[in-house]
Amino acid sequence: SFYSQWYYSATRIATNIPAINSIEDLAEILGLERQTVANVLSFLIKTGLVVEKGCKMDVGPQVTHVGHDSPFVYRHHSNWRLKGMQAMESVSPEDDLFYTGPMALSLEAAEKIRNLSIELIENATKMASKSESETLACLNIDWFRIAKKS
């Protein structure tokens, strides 16, 4: 299914980049085997998530969104966090940003940080949707209580 691996959504999103015109292009930028990309594209085309426009592939009209109550949400988050952990192995300081910050803080500060994170996500999503498709990136944000009682 679409949420079984990170590369299904990555392949779909990558078809929105004008400079990417072939299975070979996708395989190279995603670091995947050509056959894997061919299989993924076949699935994406069959489900309407990618469409063929002449010699070019493009994001289809079908929308994907996995809600917080979906049985696939855990898999979706896990896939991209694992991809993030892989990216840490060859971090590019000028392009990549990784931060982990366990902390003790007030309940008020915790609520404010959560709200700031929501605002950041909304702003980043709007900015990305209005921009030209030139590269692929992933924003992972986790904010959770470690202590369940307080």
Short mmCIF file of C-alpha atoms in Angstrom, two decimals:
data_model
loop_
_atom_site.label_atom_id
_atom_site.label_comp_id
_atom_site.label_asym_id
_atom_site.label_seq_id
_atom_site.Cartn_x
_atom_site.Cartn_y
_atom_site.Cartn_z
CA SER A 1 0.00 0.00 0.00
CA PHE A 2 0.96 3.66 -0.35
CA TYR A 3 2.03 3.99 3.30
CA SER A 4 4.07 0.78 3.44
CA GLN A 5 7.36 2.53 2.51
CA TRP A 6 8.64 6.11 2.38
CA TYR A 7 9.48 5.86 -1.30
CA TYR A 8 5.86 5.68 -2.46
CA SER A 9 5.14 9.24 -1.37
CA ALA A 10 8.68 10.38 -2.25
CA THR A 11 8.28 9.04 -5.80
CA ARG A 12 4.89 10.69 -6.15
CA ILE A 13 6.15 14.05 -4.91
CA ALA A 14 9.30 13.82 -7.07
CA THR A 15 7.20 13.56 -10.24
CA ASN A 16 6.15 17.15 -9.54
CA ILE A 17 9.72 18.36 -10.18
CA PRO A 18 10.00 19.38 -13.86
CA ALA A 19 13.64 18.25 -14.16
CA ILE A 20 12.66 14.66 -13.30
CA ASN A 21 11.48 12.94 -16.46
CA SER A 22 12.20 9.24 -16.16
CA ILE A 23 12.44 6.17 -14.00
CA GLU A 24 16.21 6.58 -14.17
CA ASP A 25 15.97 10.14 -12.82
CA LEU A 26 13.78 8.96 -9.95
CA ALA A 27 16.02 6.00 -9.15
CA GLU A 28 19.07 8.25 -9.05
CA ILE A 29 17.68 11.01 -6.83
CA LEU A 30 15.93 8.60 -4.46
CA GLY A 31 18.83 6.14 -4.31
CA LEU A 32 16.60 3.23 -5.32
CA GLU A 33 16.91 0.37 -7.77
CA ARG A 34 15.35 1.04 -11.17
CA GLN A 35 13.01 -1.97 -10.82
CA THR A 36 11.74 -0.76 -7.44
CA VAL A 37 10.93 2.64 -8.94
CA ALA A 38 9.23 0.99 -11.93
CA ASN A 39 7.04 -1.09 -9.59
CA VAL A 40 6.20 1.91 -7.44
CA LEU A 41 5.33 4.05 -10.50
CA SER A 42 3.12 1.30 -11.85
CA PHE A 43 1.20 1.28 -8.55
CA LEU A 44 0.99 5.09 -8.42
CA ILE A 45 -0.29 5.33 -12.00
CA LYS A 46 -2.82 2.54 -11.44
CA THR A 47 -4.19 4.34 -8.35
CA GLY A 48 -4.27 7.78 -10.02
CA LEU A 49 -1.63 9.24 -7.70
CA VAL A 50 0.66 9.83 -10.69
CA VAL A 51 -0.41 10.53 -14.27
CA GLU A 52 1.51 10.24 -17.51
CA LYS A 53 1.56 13.38 -19.67
CA GLY A 54 3.29 12.39 -22.89
CA CYS A 55 6.85 11.44 -21.96
CA LYS A 56 6.54 13.04 -18.51
CA MET A 57 5.04 11.84 -15.25
CA ASP A 58 3.24 14.23 -12.92
CA VAL A 59 1.38 14.22 -9.63
CA GLY A 60 -2.15 13.03 -10.23
CA PRO A 61 -5.35 14.73 -9.12
CA GLN A 62 -5.80 12.20 -6.32
CA VAL A 63 -4.93 13.71 -2.92
CA THR A 64 -3.15 11.87 -0.13
CA HIS A 65 -3.49 12.73 3.53
CA VAL A 66 -3.23 10.35 6.42
CA GLY A 67 -5.27 11.61 9.36
CA HIS A 68 -4.27 11.19 12.98
CA ASP A 69 -6.96 8.53 13.40
CA SER A 70 -5.96 6.48 10.34
CA PRO A 71 -4.61 2.96 10.88
CA PHE A 72 -1.76 3.98 8.52
CA VAL A 73 -0.60 7.05 10.46
CA TYR A 74 1.89 5.16 12.64
CA ARG A 75 3.48 3.56 9.58
CA HIS A 76 3.65 6.89 7.76
CA HIS A 77 5.40 8.62 10.68
CA SER A 78 7.73 5.66 11.26
CA ASN A 79 8.78 5.48 7.61
CA TRP A 80 9.82 9.12 7.51
CA ARG A 81 11.53 9.08 10.89
CA LEU A 82 13.55 6.06 9.81
CA LYS A 83 14.46 7.94 6.64
CA GLY A 84 15.54 10.85 8.82
CA MET A 85 17.73 8.56 10.90
CA GLN A 86 19.34 7.28 7.70
CA ALA A 87 19.96 10.88 6.62
CA MET A 88 21.83 11.51 9.89
CA GLU A 89 24.48 9.03 8.75
CA SER A 90 25.63 11.41 6.02
CA VAL A 91 24.47 14.78 7.34
CA SER A 92 25.04 17.85 5.20
CA PRO A 93 25.41 20.75 7.70
CA GLU A 94 24.50 23.40 5.12
CA ASP A 95 21.28 21.59 4.08
CA ASP A 96 20.17 19.36 6.95
CA LEU A 97 19.03 20.16 10.47
CA PHE A 98 18.61 17.64 13.25
CA TYR A 99 17.74 18.60 16.79
CA THR A 100 16.80 16.54 19.81
CA GLY A 101 16.05 18.39 23.03
CA PRO A 102 14.51 16.58 25.99
CA MET A 103 13.60 19.20 28.61
CA ALA A 104 11.84 19.91 31.87
CA LEU A 105 9.48 22.89 31.62
CA SER A 106 6.24 24.38 32.85
CA LEU A 107 2.89 23.19 31.55
CA GLU A 108 2.34 26.69 30.14
CA ALA A 109 5.66 26.64 28.24
CA ALA A 110 4.88 23.12 26.95
CA GLU A 111 1.55 24.32 25.56
CA LYS A 112 3.19 27.38 23.95
CA ILE A 113 5.88 25.24 22.29
CA ARG A 114 3.23 22.86 20.96
CA ASN A 115 1.27 25.80 19.52
CA LEU A 116 4.43 27.29 17.96
CA SER A 117 5.11 23.91 16.35
CA ILE A 118 1.61 23.81 14.87
CA GLU A 119 2.11 27.34 13.54
CA LEU A 120 5.45 26.35 12.00
CA ILE A 121 3.88 23.31 10.31
CA GLU A 122 1.02 25.41 8.89
CA ASN A 123 3.42 28.09 7.61
CA ALA A 124 5.84 25.56 6.12
CA THR A 125 3.02 23.71 4.37
CA LYS A 126 1.64 26.93 2.87
CA MET A 127 5.11 28.08 1.79
CA ALA A 128 5.90 24.74 0.14
CA SER A 129 2.56 24.58 -1.69
CA LYS A 130 3.11 28.05 -3.19
CA SER A 131 6.70 27.43 -4.26
CA GLU A 132 8.20 25.90 -7.40
CA SER A 133 9.01 22.19 -7.16
CA GLU A 134 12.81 21.99 -7.37
CA THR A 135 13.93 19.60 -4.64
CA LEU A 136 12.64 17.07 -2.11
CA ALA A 137 12.77 17.55 1.64
CA CYS A 138 11.02 16.19 4.71
CA LEU A 139 9.98 18.02 7.87
CA ASN A 140 9.61 15.73 10.89
CA ILE A 141 8.52 17.32 14.16
CA ASP A 142 7.81 15.42 17.33
CA TRP A 143 6.53 17.01 20.51
CA PHE A 144 5.47 14.59 23.19
CA ARG A 145 5.23 14.22 26.93
CA ILE A 146 7.80 11.88 28.41
CA ALA A 147 6.17 11.99 31.83
CA LYS A 148 2.59 10.88 31.39
CA LYS A 149 1.46 12.26 34.77
CA SER A 150 2.05 15.95 35.47
#
